Each structure stands twice: as structure tokens, then as C-alpha cells.
Coordinates of C-alpha atoms and ligand atoms in Angstrom, one line a residue:
M1 CA 124.0 79.5 50.6
V2 CA 127.5 79.6 52.0
N3 CA 127.9 76.0 51.2
S4 CA 127.0 76.4 47.5
K5 CA 129.4 79.4 47.5
N6 CA 132.4 77.1 48.7
Q7 CA 131.4 74.4 46.5
K8 CA 131.6 76.8 43.6
E9 CA 135.1 78.2 44.7
E10 CA 136.4 74.6 45.1
S11 CA 135.2 73.4 41.8
Q12 CA 136.9 76.6 40.2
V13 CA 140.1 75.7 41.9
S14 CA 139.8 72.2 40.7
L15 CA 139.3 73.4 37.2
A16 CA 142.7 74.9 37.1
Q17 CA 144.2 72.0 38.9
F18 CA 142.7 69.8 36.3
V19 CA 144.0 71.6 33.3
Y20 CA 147.3 72.6 34.5
P21 CA 148.9 69.1 34.3
F22 CA 148.0 68.9 30.6
I23 CA 149.8 72.1 29.9
R24 CA 152.9 71.4 32.0
P25 CA 154.6 69.0 29.8
H26 CA 154.4 71.5 26.8
I27 CA 155.6 74.5 28.6
L28 CA 158.8 74.7 26.5
T29 CA 156.9 74.7 23.3
I30 CA 154.6 77.5 24.8
V31 CA 157.6 79.4 25.8
F32 CA 158.9 79.2 22.0
S33 CA 155.6 80.7 21.1
V34 CA 155.7 83.3 23.5
I35 CA 159.1 84.3 22.2
A36 CA 157.7 84.4 18.6
M37 CA 154.6 86.5 20.0
S38 CA 156.7 89.0 21.7
I39 CA 158.6 89.6 18.6
Y40 CA 155.4 89.9 16.8
A41 CA 154.2 92.4 19.4
L42 CA 157.3 94.4 19.2
T43 CA 157.0 94.8 15.6
T44 CA 153.7 96.2 16.0
S45 CA 154.9 98.8 18.3
A46 CA 157.7 99.6 15.8
Y47 CA 155.1 100.3 13.2
A48 CA 153.3 102.7 15.5
Y49 CA 156.7 104.4 16.4
L50 CA 157.5 104.8 12.7
A51 CA 154.0 106.1 11.7
G52 CA 154.7 109.6 12.8
P53 CA 158.4 110.1 11.2
I54 CA 157.0 108.4 8.0
L55 CA 154.1 110.9 7.6
K56 CA 156.3 113.6 8.6
M57 CA 158.8 112.8 6.0
L58 CA 156.1 112.5 3.3
L59 CA 154.2 115.7 4.1
W60 CA 156.9 117.9 4.9
K61 CA 159.8 116.1 2.8
D62 CA 161.8 116.6 6.0
S63 CA 165.6 116.3 5.4
N64 CA 165.9 113.8 8.4
P65 CA 162.9 113.1 10.4
F66 CA 165.0 111.4 13.2
Q67 CA 167.4 114.2 13.9
E68 CA 165.1 116.8 15.5
N69 CA 163.4 114.4 18.0
Q70 CA 165.8 112.1 19.3
W71 CA 163.3 110.0 21.1
F72 CA 165.6 107.3 22.5
G73 CA 168.4 109.6 23.6
E74 CA 170.8 108.6 20.9
N75 CA 169.5 108.3 17.5
F76 CA 169.7 104.6 17.2
L77 CA 168.2 104.4 13.7
E78 CA 170.9 106.7 12.5
K79 CA 173.5 104.4 14.0
L80 CA 171.8 101.3 12.6
F81 CA 171.8 102.4 9.0
D82 CA 174.1 104.7 7.3
V83 CA 171.8 107.4 6.8
Q84 CA 174.0 109.5 4.8
S85 CA 174.4 106.8 2.2
L86 CA 170.9 106.3 1.6
S87 CA 168.2 108.5 0.4
Q88 CA 165.4 109.1 2.8
I89 CA 162.9 107.1 1.1
S90 CA 165.0 104.1 0.6
L91 CA 165.9 104.0 4.3
F92 CA 162.2 103.6 4.9
V93 CA 161.7 100.9 2.4
V94 CA 164.6 98.9 3.9
I95 CA 163.3 99.4 7.6
I96 CA 159.6 98.4 6.7
L97 CA 160.9 95.5 4.5
V98 CA 163.1 94.1 7.4
L99 CA 160.4 94.5 10.1
S100 CA 157.9 92.9 7.8
V101 CA 160.2 89.9 7.3
I102 CA 160.6 89.8 11.0
R103 CA 157.0 89.9 11.8
S104 CA 155.8 87.4 9.3
I105 CA 158.5 84.9 10.4
A106 CA 157.4 85.4 14.1
Q107 CA 153.8 85.1 13.1
S108 CA 154.4 81.8 11.3
L109 CA 156.5 80.5 14.2
E110 CA 153.8 81.5 16.5
A111 CA 151.2 79.7 14.7
Y112 CA 153.5 76.6 14.5
F113 CA 154.2 76.3 18.1
V114 CA 150.7 77.1 19.2
G115 CA 149.3 74.5 16.9
K116 CA 151.9 71.9 18.1
A117 CA 151.2 72.5 21.8
G118 CA 147.6 72.3 21.2
Q119 CA 147.7 69.0 19.4
N120 CA 150.1 67.6 22.0
I121 CA 147.7 68.7 24.7
Q122 CA 144.7 67.2 22.9
M123 CA 146.4 63.9 22.5
D124 CA 147.4 63.9 26.3
I125 CA 143.8 64.8 27.4
R126 CA 142.3 62.0 25.1
N127 CA 144.8 59.5 26.4
A128 CA 144.0 60.3 30.1
F129 CA 140.4 60.2 29.3
G130 CA 140.7 56.7 28.0
E131 CA 142.8 55.6 31.2
S132 CA 140.4 57.3 33.3
I133 CA 137.5 55.4 31.9
L134 CA 139.3 52.0 32.0
G135 CA 140.1 52.9 35.6
T136 CA 136.5 53.3 36.6
L137 CA 133.9 51.1 38.2
P138 CA 131.5 50.0 35.3
L139 CA 128.7 51.2 37.5
G140 CA 129.6 54.9 36.6
L141 CA 130.0 54.1 33.0
L142 CA 126.7 52.2 32.6
K143 CA 124.9 55.4 33.4
A144 CA 126.9 57.4 30.9
R145 CA 125.5 57.4 27.4
K146 CA 128.0 56.1 24.7
G147 CA 127.2 58.9 22.2
D148 CA 127.6 61.5 24.8
M149 CA 131.0 60.0 25.9
V150 CA 132.2 60.1 22.4
T151 CA 131.3 63.7 22.0
R152 CA 133.2 64.5 25.3
L153 CA 136.1 62.7 23.8
I154 CA 136.2 64.5 20.6
A155 CA 134.2 67.7 20.4
D156 CA 134.5 68.8 24.3
I157 CA 138.2 67.9 24.2
N158 CA 138.8 69.8 21.0
M159 CA 136.8 72.8 22.6
M160 CA 139.0 72.6 25.8
E161 CA 142.4 72.5 23.9
M162 CA 141.1 75.3 21.6
A163 CA 140.2 77.4 24.7
I164 CA 143.6 76.6 26.5
T165 CA 145.7 77.5 23.4
H166 CA 143.6 80.4 22.1
A167 CA 143.5 81.9 25.6
A168 CA 147.3 81.3 26.2
A169 CA 148.0 82.8 22.7
S170 CA 145.7 85.6 22.9
I171 CA 146.7 86.5 26.5
L172 CA 150.3 86.4 25.4
R173 CA 150.1 88.0 22.2
D174 CA 147.2 90.6 22.8
G175 CA 148.3 91.2 26.3
L176 CA 152.0 91.7 25.2
Q177 CA 150.9 94.2 22.4
T178 CA 148.6 95.9 24.8
I179 CA 151.6 96.3 27.2
F180 CA 154.1 97.4 24.8
L181 CA 151.7 99.9 23.0
C182 CA 150.5 101.2 26.5
C183 CA 154.3 101.8 27.4
L184 CA 154.7 103.6 24.1
L185 CA 151.6 105.5 24.7
F186 CA 152.8 106.4 28.2
Y187 CA 156.1 107.5 26.8
L188 CA 154.3 109.8 24.1
N189 CA 151.9 111.4 26.4
P190 CA 151.9 110.2 30.1
V191 CA 149.0 112.2 31.3
V192 CA 146.5 110.9 28.6
S193 CA 147.5 107.4 28.6
L194 CA 146.5 107.2 32.2
I195 CA 143.0 107.3 31.3
A196 CA 143.4 104.3 28.8
I197 CA 145.1 102.4 31.6
V198 CA 142.0 102.9 33.7
V199 CA 139.1 102.6 31.3
L200 CA 140.0 99.5 29.5
P201 CA 140.2 97.0 32.5
A202 CA 137.0 98.5 33.8
G203 CA 135.4 97.7 30.5
T204 CA 136.6 94.0 30.7
L205 CA 134.8 93.9 33.9
V206 CA 131.5 94.7 32.2
V207 CA 132.1 91.9 29.7
Y208 CA 132.7 89.5 32.5
A209 CA 129.3 90.2 33.9
I210 CA 127.7 88.3 31.0
A211 CA 130.3 85.8 30.8
K212 CA 128.6 83.5 33.4
K213 CA 125.5 83.3 31.4
I214 CA 127.2 82.4 28.2
R215 CA 129.1 79.6 30.1
R216 CA 125.9 78.2 31.4
A217 CA 124.2 78.3 28.0
F218 CA 127.0 76.4 26.3
K219 CA 127.2 73.8 29.1
Q220 CA 123.6 73.0 28.4
A221 CA 124.2 73.0 24.5
F222 CA 127.2 70.7 24.9
D223 CA 125.0 68.2 26.9
K224 CA 122.4 68.4 24.0
R225 CA 125.2 67.7 21.6
G226 CA 126.1 64.6 23.6
Y227 CA 122.3 63.6 23.6
V228 CA 122.1 64.1 19.8
A229 CA 125.1 61.8 19.3
S230 CA 123.5 59.2 21.5
V231 CA 120.2 59.3 19.5
F232 CA 122.3 58.7 16.3
M233 CA 124.2 55.9 17.9
E234 CA 120.9 54.2 18.8
V235 CA 119.8 54.5 15.1
A236 CA 123.1 53.0 14.1
R237 CA 122.7 49.9 16.3
G238 CA 119.0 49.3 16.0
L239 CA 118.5 49.8 12.1
P240 CA 117.2 46.2 11.8
V241 CA 114.6 46.7 14.7
I242 CA 113.7 50.2 13.5
K243 CA 113.1 48.9 9.8
I244 CA 111.1 45.8 10.6
F245 CA 108.7 47.8 12.9
S246 CA 108.4 50.6 10.4
A247 CA 109.7 53.1 13.2
E248 CA 111.5 55.2 10.7
Q249 CA 109.2 58.1 11.0
K250 CA 109.3 58.1 14.8
I251 CA 112.9 57.7 15.0
I252 CA 113.3 60.9 12.4
D253 CA 111.0 62.7 14.7
K254 CA 113.2 61.9 17.5
L255 CA 116.2 63.0 15.9
K256 CA 114.6 66.1 14.6
S257 CA 113.4 67.2 18.1
A258 CA 116.9 66.2 19.7
N259 CA 118.7 68.4 17.0
M260 CA 116.2 71.3 17.4
L261 CA 117.0 71.1 21.3
L262 CA 120.5 71.3 20.4
R263 CA 120.1 74.2 17.9
N264 CA 118.0 76.3 20.1
Q265 CA 120.6 76.0 23.1
M266 CA 123.5 76.8 20.8
I267 CA 121.7 79.8 19.5
K268 CA 121.3 81.0 23.0
G269 CA 125.0 80.8 23.7
I270 CA 125.7 82.4 20.3
T271 CA 123.3 85.2 20.9
L272 CA 124.8 85.9 24.4
Q273 CA 128.3 85.8 23.0
A274 CA 127.3 88.1 20.1
L275 CA 125.8 90.6 22.5
S276 CA 129.2 90.8 24.2
Y277 CA 130.9 92.1 21.1
P278 CA 129.0 95.5 20.8
V279 CA 129.6 96.0 24.5
I280 CA 133.4 95.5 23.7
E281 CA 133.2 97.6 20.8
I282 CA 131.5 100.6 22.4
I283 CA 133.9 100.5 25.5
T284 CA 136.9 100.5 23.3
T285 CA 135.4 103.2 21.1
V286 CA 134.6 105.4 24.2
A287 CA 138.1 105.0 25.4
F288 CA 139.6 105.8 22.0
L289 CA 137.4 109.0 21.7
M290 CA 138.3 110.1 25.2
L291 CA 141.9 109.8 24.3
V292 CA 141.4 111.9 21.1
V293 CA 139.5 114.7 22.8
I294 CA 141.6 114.9 25.8
S295 CA 144.9 114.9 23.9
W296 CA 143.3 117.5 21.3
N297 CA 142.6 119.9 24.1
Q298 CA 146.0 119.4 25.5
S299 CA 148.2 119.5 22.6
K300 CA 149.2 123.1 22.0
E301 CA 152.7 121.6 21.2
A302 CA 151.0 119.6 18.5
C303 CA 152.3 122.1 15.7
D304 CA 155.9 121.8 17.0
N305 CA 155.7 118.2 17.1
P306 CA 153.4 116.8 14.6
E307 CA 155.2 113.5 14.2
R308 CA 154.8 112.9 17.9
L309 CA 150.9 113.4 17.7
I310 CA 150.7 111.3 14.8
S311 CA 152.6 108.5 16.4
F312 CA 150.3 108.9 19.6
F313 CA 147.3 108.3 17.5
A314 CA 148.8 105.3 15.5
T315 CA 149.5 103.8 18.8
V316 CA 145.9 104.3 20.0
L317 CA 144.5 103.1 16.8
L318 CA 146.6 99.8 16.9
L319 CA 145.9 99.5 20.5
M320 CA 142.0 99.0 19.8
R321 CA 142.6 95.4 18.1
P322 CA 144.4 93.6 20.9
V323 CA 142.2 95.2 23.5
K324 CA 138.9 94.1 21.6
S325 CA 140.6 90.7 21.2
L326 CA 141.1 90.2 24.9
G327 CA 137.6 91.4 25.6
S328 CA 136.0 88.7 23.2
L329 CA 138.4 86.2 24.8
V330 CA 136.5 86.6 28.0
S331 CA 133.2 85.4 26.3
F332 CA 134.8 82.8 24.1
L333 CA 136.6 81.4 27.1
Q334 CA 133.3 80.4 28.5
Q335 CA 132.7 77.8 25.9
G336 CA 136.2 76.2 26.9
I337 CA 135.1 76.2 30.6
A338 CA 131.8 74.6 29.6
A339 CA 133.6 71.8 27.7
T340 CA 136.2 71.4 30.4
R341 CA 133.5 70.7 33.0
R342 CA 132.1 67.9 30.8
V343 CA 135.6 66.3 30.3
Q344 CA 136.4 66.8 33.8
A345 CA 133.1 64.9 34.8
M346 CA 134.7 61.7 33.3
F347 CA 137.8 62.1 35.5
V348 CA 135.9 62.1 38.7
L349 CA 133.9 58.8 38.3
Q350 CA 134.3 56.4 41.2
K351 CA 137.7 54.9 41.0
D352 CA 138.2 51.3 40.3
V353 CA 141.1 50.8 42.8
S354 CA 140.6 48.4 45.7
P355 CA 142.3 49.8 49.0
G356 CA 144.3 46.7 49.6
A357 CA 147.6 45.6 48.1
L358 CA 147.5 42.0 48.8
K359 CA 147.7 39.5 45.8
P360 CA 145.4 36.6 46.3
S361 CA 147.1 33.2 46.2
P362 CA 145.5 30.5 44.2
L363 CA 142.1 29.4 45.7
Q364 CA 142.5 26.7 48.4
Q365 CA 139.1 26.4 50.0
E366 CA 136.1 28.7 48.9
I367 CA 134.8 32.0 47.9
T368 CA 132.1 33.1 50.5
L369 CA 129.5 35.6 50.3
K370 CA 128.3 36.8 53.7
D371 CA 125.2 38.9 54.1
V372 CA 125.7 41.0 50.8
C373 CA 123.7 43.8 50.1
F374 CA 123.6 46.0 46.9
S375 CA 121.2 48.8 45.9
Y376 CA 120.8 50.7 42.4
E377 CA 119.8 54.3 43.3
G378 CA 118.0 53.3 46.4
R379 CA 116.3 50.1 44.9
E380 CA 117.5 47.2 46.9
I381 CA 118.6 44.3 44.4
L382 CA 120.4 42.1 46.9
S383 CA 119.4 42.0 50.5
G384 CA 121.8 39.8 52.4
V385 CA 123.0 37.1 50.2
N386 CA 124.7 34.2 51.7
L387 CA 126.6 31.8 49.3
V388 CA 129.6 29.6 49.0
L389 CA 131.6 28.6 45.9
R390 CA 133.9 25.6 46.8
R391 CA 137.0 24.9 45.1
G392 CA 136.8 22.6 42.1
E393 CA 133.2 22.6 42.5
I394 CA 130.4 23.5 40.0
T395 CA 127.7 25.8 41.5
A396 CA 124.6 26.9 39.7
L397 CA 122.9 30.2 40.3
V398 CA 119.3 30.3 39.1
G399 CA 116.4 33.0 39.5
E400 CA 113.9 34.9 37.5
S401 CA 115.1 37.7 35.0
G402 CA 116.1 40.7 37.0
A403 CA 116.5 38.7 40.3
G404 CA 120.1 40.2 40.4
K405 CA 122.1 37.3 39.2
T406 CA 124.4 39.4 36.8
T407 CA 124.6 41.9 39.8
L408 CA 125.9 39.2 42.3
I409 CA 128.5 38.0 39.4
E410 CA 129.6 41.8 39.1
L411 CA 130.2 42.0 42.9
I412 CA 132.2 38.7 42.7
C413 CA 134.3 40.1 39.9
G414 CA 134.9 43.3 42.0
F415 CA 133.1 45.5 39.6
L416 CA 130.7 46.7 42.2
R417 CA 131.3 47.0 45.8
A418 CA 128.9 45.5 48.4
A419 CA 126.9 48.3 50.2
S420 CA 127.2 46.0 53.4
G421 CA 128.3 42.6 53.8
N422 CA 131.4 40.9 52.7
I423 CA 133.0 38.7 50.0
F424 CA 135.9 36.5 51.3
W425 CA 138.6 34.8 49.1
D426 CA 139.7 31.8 51.2
G427 CA 138.5 33.7 54.4
M428 CA 140.1 36.9 53.4
E429 CA 137.9 40.1 52.7
Y430 CA 138.0 41.5 49.2
E431 CA 138.9 45.0 50.4
K432 CA 142.5 43.5 51.4
F433 CA 143.2 42.6 47.8
D434 CA 144.4 44.6 44.9
T435 CA 141.6 44.5 42.3
V436 CA 143.7 43.6 39.4
S437 CA 145.4 40.9 41.0
L438 CA 142.1 39.6 42.2
R439 CA 140.6 39.6 38.7
E440 CA 143.5 37.6 37.4
R441 CA 142.1 34.6 39.5
I442 CA 138.6 35.0 37.9
S443 CA 137.4 34.5 34.3
L444 CA 134.0 35.7 33.0
V445 CA 132.0 34.6 30.0
P446 CA 129.4 37.5 29.9
Q447 CA 126.0 37.4 28.8
E448 CA 126.7 39.5 25.8
P449 CA 129.8 38.2 23.8
F450 CA 132.3 41.1 23.5
L451 CA 135.2 40.9 20.9
I452 CA 137.7 43.7 19.9
N453 CA 138.6 44.5 16.4
A454 CA 141.5 42.2 16.1
S455 CA 142.4 38.5 15.2
I456 CA 140.5 35.7 16.8
E457 CA 143.7 34.8 18.6
E458 CA 144.3 38.2 19.9
N459 CA 140.6 38.1 21.3
I460 CA 141.3 34.8 23.1
L461 CA 144.6 36.0 24.5
L462 CA 143.0 39.4 25.5
G463 CA 144.9 40.9 28.2
R464 CA 146.4 37.7 29.5
N465 CA 150.1 37.0 30.0
E466 CA 151.8 35.5 26.6
S467 CA 152.8 32.5 28.7
F468 CA 149.3 31.2 28.5
R469 CA 149.6 30.9 24.5
K470 CA 150.7 27.4 25.3
N471 CA 146.8 26.7 26.4
L472 CA 145.6 28.0 23.1
D473 CA 144.8 24.6 21.5
W474 CA 143.4 23.2 24.6
A475 CA 141.2 26.2 25.1
V476 CA 140.0 26.3 21.5
N477 CA 139.3 22.4 21.8
A478 CA 137.3 22.8 25.2
S479 CA 135.2 25.8 23.7
G480 CA 134.3 23.9 20.7
L481 CA 135.8 26.5 18.4
Q482 CA 137.4 23.9 15.9
S483 CA 134.5 23.8 13.7
L484 CA 134.5 27.4 13.2
L485 CA 138.3 27.7 12.7
K486 CA 137.9 25.0 10.0
K487 CA 135.6 27.2 7.9
L488 CA 138.1 30.1 8.0
P489 CA 141.1 30.1 5.6
D490 CA 143.1 32.1 8.1
G491 CA 142.0 30.2 11.0
L492 CA 143.1 31.9 14.5
K493 CA 144.5 34.8 12.4
T494 CA 141.1 35.7 11.0
S495 CA 140.5 39.2 12.0
V496 CA 137.2 40.0 13.7
E497 CA 135.7 43.3 12.1
E498 CA 133.6 45.6 13.8
E499 CA 133.1 43.6 17.0
G500 CA 132.5 40.5 15.3
S501 CA 129.5 41.6 13.2
S502 CA 130.2 38.8 10.5
L503 CA 130.2 36.0 13.1
S504 CA 127.1 34.6 14.7
T505 CA 126.4 35.3 18.4
G506 CA 127.0 31.7 19.2
E507 CA 130.5 31.8 17.4
K508 CA 131.3 34.9 19.2
Q509 CA 130.4 33.3 22.4
R510 CA 132.7 30.4 21.9
I511 CA 135.5 32.8 21.4
C512 CA 134.6 34.4 24.8
I513 CA 134.5 30.9 26.3
A514 CA 138.1 30.1 24.9
R515 CA 139.2 33.4 26.3
A516 CA 137.8 32.6 29.8
L517 CA 139.6 29.2 29.6
I518 CA 143.2 30.3 28.5
S519 CA 144.6 31.5 31.9
D520 CA 145.3 29.5 34.9
C521 CA 142.5 31.2 36.8
D522 CA 140.7 29.5 39.8
L523 CA 137.0 30.6 39.0
V524 CA 135.3 30.4 35.7
I525 CA 131.9 32.3 35.6
F526 CA 129.2 31.6 32.7
D527 CA 126.6 34.3 33.0
E528 CA 123.9 32.7 30.7
A529 CA 126.6 32.1 28.4
A530 CA 124.5 29.3 26.6
S531 CA 121.5 31.4 26.1
S532 CA 122.8 32.5 22.6
L533 CA 123.8 29.0 21.6
D534 CA 121.7 26.3 19.7
S535 CA 121.2 23.2 21.6
R536 CA 124.1 21.4 19.8
A537 CA 126.4 24.2 21.0
E538 CA 124.9 24.0 24.4
D539 CA 125.9 20.5 24.4
A540 CA 129.6 21.8 23.7
I541 CA 129.3 24.1 26.7
Q542 CA 128.4 21.1 28.8
E543 CA 131.4 19.2 27.3
T544 CA 133.6 22.3 28.2
I545 CA 132.4 22.1 31.6
E546 CA 133.0 18.4 31.7
K547 CA 136.4 18.9 30.6
I548 CA 137.4 21.5 33.1
K549 CA 135.4 20.0 35.9
G550 CA 137.6 19.4 38.9
Q551 CA 140.4 21.6 37.6
K552 CA 138.5 25.0 38.0
T553 CA 135.8 26.2 40.2
I554 CA 132.7 27.0 38.3
L555 CA 129.8 29.2 38.6
I556 CA 127.0 28.9 36.1
V557 CA 124.1 31.1 35.5
S558 CA 121.6 29.4 33.3
H559 CA 117.9 28.9 32.4
R560 CA 118.4 25.4 31.1
L561 CA 117.9 22.4 33.4
S562 CA 120.3 20.2 31.4
T563 CA 123.2 22.6 32.0
I564 CA 122.2 23.1 35.8
N565 CA 122.1 19.4 36.2
F566 CA 125.9 19.3 36.2
A567 CA 126.1 21.5 39.3
Q568 CA 126.9 19.9 42.4
R569 CA 125.2 22.6 44.1
V570 CA 122.3 25.1 43.2
F571 CA 121.5 28.3 44.8
V572 CA 118.1 29.8 44.0
L573 CA 118.0 33.8 44.1
A574 CA 114.6 35.4 44.7
G575 CA 113.5 38.6 46.5
G576 CA 117.2 39.5 46.8
K577 CA 117.9 36.6 48.9
I578 CA 119.1 33.0 48.5
V579 CA 115.9 31.2 49.2
E580 CA 116.9 27.4 48.5
T581 CA 120.0 25.5 48.2
G582 CA 120.8 21.8 47.3
T583 CA 121.3 19.7 44.2
C584 CA 118.9 19.7 41.1
G585 CA 117.5 16.5 42.4
E586 CA 116.7 17.7 45.8
L587 CA 115.1 21.1 44.5
S588 CA 113.2 19.4 41.5
K589 CA 110.3 18.7 44.1
Q590 CA 106.9 20.3 43.7
G591 CA 106.3 23.5 45.6
T592 CA 110.0 24.5 45.6
E593 CA 110.9 28.0 44.1
F594 CA 113.2 25.9 41.8
Y595 CA 110.4 23.8 40.6
K596 CA 108.3 26.8 39.7
L597 CA 111.2 28.2 37.8
F598 CA 111.9 25.0 35.7
R599 CA 108.5 23.5 35.8
S600 CA 108.1 23.1 32.1
Q601 CA 111.5 21.5 31.8
I602 CA 111.2 19.2 34.8
E603 CA 107.8 17.8 33.6
R604 CA 109.2 17.2 30.0
Ligands
ADP701 N1 123.2 49.9 36.0 C1 122.1 49.8 36.6 N2 121.4 50.6 37.2 C2 120.2 50.5 37.6 N3 119.5 49.3 37.7 C3 120.2 48.4 37.3 C4 121.4 48.2 36.6 N4 121.8 47.1 36.4 C5 120.8 46.3 36.7 N5 119.9 46.9 37.2 C6 118.5 46.5 37.8 O1 119.0 45.5 38.7 C7 118.0 44.4 38.7 C8 119.0 43.0 38.5 O2 119.6 43.0 37.5 P1 120.4 41.8 37.0 O3 121.4 41.6 38.0 O4 121.0 42.1 35.6 O5 119.4 40.6 36.8 P2 119.5 39.2 36.1 O6 121.0 38.9 35.8 O7 119.2 38.3 37.4 O8 118.6 39.2 35.1 C9 117.3 44.7 37.6 O9 116.0 44.9 38.2 C10 117.9 45.7 36.9 O10 116.9 46.4 36.1
MG702 MG1 121.8 38.6 34.1

């Protein structure tokens, strides 16, 4: 119990700490809007102040409404305008017009500065969001659904910013108005005003009581919104599969039920929020009525001083709007807090920074895995793997699907951290290195080819230093890309649209291979890179490997005997351990795990 309370307080503190850095750079813009808001608030008080004298003038045709009650000591209005030369009515026309011009300029400046600060804040949060995701171990992101992530990026950040600016604007504008009007009220009738000053904050507390429920409801609703987005993403990606298996109805049902969940949860939040409005309305009205009744009984002097009484009531009436607005803010803010928590969750993923600061030197000897263990959610995938990749050698890693080959590669690339055991680069533990420098020494051709929306050339040079451009021709050659480039009029400058949807998987894979070869890295890993290539293309991979043999250390994962045949050493992964090691020839004997895996290809 104590623990959960502590945790809650901690997370509340961290929410403010999380939001503040995004607001800080835009303080100046916010200050400008505060100035505009203050002017706006002051004009509201001025209207209230003027209500009495105006009505008095209209009703009694008073000769000079300001002379009898010099409320501000000296008659400042009389000083400000040459009252004698103006008729009473034109004086009012001028005052009201001037006030209204000031008020409208202040209002539009406020809207501009608040909007500008809001957009700046949104942009900064989105940038930080992107940086945070890229600085994260992929492990955390694999779990996050892509559609949900996009909703966090767009909808939740938008909601978060709206809450920040809306809250800042409302607290400042309505808060300032309330303060000014309360001061005026106090000046006009100090005793009665004390009641307002006590009752109104008490009312806000009542609203706060339902605020927590509202927040929880909206948090769940926003989670559902993420789920709906991910279902839509599924539809967009899987259209051919959905169509060929006539699964349209099933998918539509899934979409509908996801949408229904979202709708229900949103309505729950909206209902709770709607419930808070009458509460605010009733509290404000009760406070107002109390003021009226008490001042009614108290005001014997009313007849002597009618404009004072009118000003007092005008002030009370004007006070109701900002007070209600502040009350509704409490419940509106809950949506912002719910959205902020979802955005914040993407900032606390496990950070992808290796503790060390060393830069690995080019590989001299070997990369060694010693007793490496790794689990996914308690399920052990690797349980004590020992493996050596010698410099300049070709090593093959084989095993059934799901044996953990890709996981092993992700550990070598520093995407995942071993639960126990260690990986050594020339005898030095991985922890001692800075992950980024370590990855500069490693290239990977992943199982799924990945291209960005840019030219083929940019895709090949992705993230690498410009100085490697000199290797471009060689990499294109070695990866067998020439035949594709010949077909394209713009060659290397051809742009790849929509992650390469106009290219075949094999063509995409060759671009990925060229990318892996362009830098002067030491280790090149092919994770089933040939599996999406036809057999002639597979020959090209073998040629590639032949070309870089000796220059680079190579690790291949493949299900084809002909590719594995190139390897000087083969490791067989089964049951989370390396169960056999040797050359292809040595392992191709009956009874070995290797033989079982490649039986059909060996016996051919
Ligand atoms: N992100 C993940 N979360 C949970 N389990 C995972 C994850 N990635 C892979 N696995 C599981 O780990 C096992 C090994 O996967 P993988 O290394 O991809 O196998 P291989 O590449 O040998 O086919 C599989 O059983 C797979 O289901
Ligand atoms: Mg794999």
C-alpha cells in the first residue's frame, strides 16, 4: 500500500519533470501571451467597473457620473478625457470603443502567441519522440504495435500539447481575470466578497474528486485508439492475404469490434466529463446567489450609491465565466494527463547506450561468445552459447526455425544484452565499448530487406560516412546489382518509393547487401539473406561471398547447403546451445544434428 502510494507520487513528480523541458524553450512566447492575456483581463474588469456609471447615467441622466464617487481617489477619467468639451454620451462611446480595440488586439495577440508556443512544443515533443525511439533497444519496440506508436506520435502528442497550452492559457487568462475581478469585488464590498473567495476554491475541490475517474477512463480510451490504429495498419499491410483467403468479413468484424471498444471507452470518459459541468454550474450559481442575497440584506446604502451596487453585480456576473472555465479545466486536463502518460511511456524504454566509451579497433583476432544466455519473457532462447568468429573466416550458423539464430545475431550486433555470459571483441568485453562505434565495425543483411523512401544510392550509403562513396561501384558489383541498375533509366539515382514496393524482394535484398558491403567494417552478417532470392541470385550471393572472402569476417545463416559449403566452420544451434562444430564435410555424416537438418539436400 505504502509502496503504491510512493510510486504514484514519484510518477506524478516525473510527469511535471517530463513536461517542463518542452515548455522551457518557449517561455518567452508564453510571457508575451501572458502580457496579452493580462491586458485582456484588465479590460474585462474595466467593463465591469464602467457598468455602474453607465447605467446610472442612462437611467438618471446624471450630469457627471464620475464626480460624485471618486473611487480611485482622484478622478482619473476626468483627467484622461477633457470631460467638459465632450457630451456625456460621446465620452462613453469613446471609452468603450478604445477599450474594445485594446481588448480585441490583446485577444488576437494572445491567440497567436498561444498557438505558436503550442506548435513549437508539439514539434519539440515529436522530435524528442523520434530520438527516443531511435535510442532504444529494438527489444522494447518489437513489443510496441506500430499503429499504436503512430497514434502516440500524432494524437497523444497533440492532446498533450493542447492540454499544456490550454491549461497555461486558461490558468493565466481566467486566473488573472478571476484575480482582477475578485480585487474589484473586494474593493466594492469587502465583507461579501470574502464569501466568494472561500466558496469558489471549495467548489473546485469537488470537481477534482471526479477528475481521477475521468483520467483513468481517457487513458483506457487512448489505449483503445492505439489498438484501432494497429488493426487498420494490419489491414493496409495484409490486403493481398486478406483478399485471397476471403477474410474480408472477418477483418471487418475485427475492425468493428475494435471501433466499438474505442467508442464505448470514449463515451465513458465523455460522460464523466459531462457530469462535471453541472457540478461546476451549480457551485458557481450557489456562490452567485449567496452573494446576491447577502449583499441585498446588507445594502441599505444601495439607494445612495446605485452605481456601486450595479458595478458589484456586473463584477459578480463577469466572474462566473472565468470561474466556470477554471472548473472545466480540471476535468479537461485529465485527458492531457492520460495522453502525456502514453507519450512518456515511449521515453522510458530501455536505453540503447552501452556503458563503455571505448572505440573498438579493427578486428585482429576473433569475436568470441562465452556462455551467452538470453530469454524472452522468462522463456530461455539461448542457454550458454559458445562460439568463435575468426578474423577473415567464413562461419555458418545453422539450426531449425526458431532455434535462436536471429537472436544470437542481435546479441552480436548489440541490439540485445545477454542475460549472462559475455561477448568479446578481440578479448575485450562488449560492455566496455560504445555501442555506436561497435556497430560501425559490423554490417548486417537482415532477413527482411528494409529500404527507406530515398534513392537507391542513398539507401546503399545509409548512415555511412561519405568517404565510403568510393566503394560504391565495387559494392554494386559485389552484390550483383548491375542487372537491376541497367533496367532503370535513372540507375543509382532511382528513388525507392514506399519502402521499395515497386521492387522485388530479391532486388531489395541486393540493395541491402550492397549497403552491408560499402563500409570498411570487419564483420558482415547475412541472416538468411538468400532466402528471398532465386537460385541464380543465390549464386550471386555466393559470388559476393567469394569476392569478399578473406577481406572481411563473415557470418552466414542459411538453409541452403550450397551456401553453407563456403564456410570454413559451421556451428549447429539446437536447444539453445551449440551442439556441433566442424566443416560441412565433417558434419554431413549420418546421425549428426546437421545431417538431420540438411538430409534432403545432402542426399540429392
Ligand atoms: N521479440 C520477441 N519476443 C518474444 N519472443 C521472441 C521475440 N523474438 C523472437 N522470439 C522467439 O525467440 C525464438 C528464437 O527466435 P529467432 O532468433 O528469430 O529464431 P531463428 O532466427 O533461429 O528462426 C523463437 O521461438 C521466437 O518466437
Ligand atoms: Mg531468423
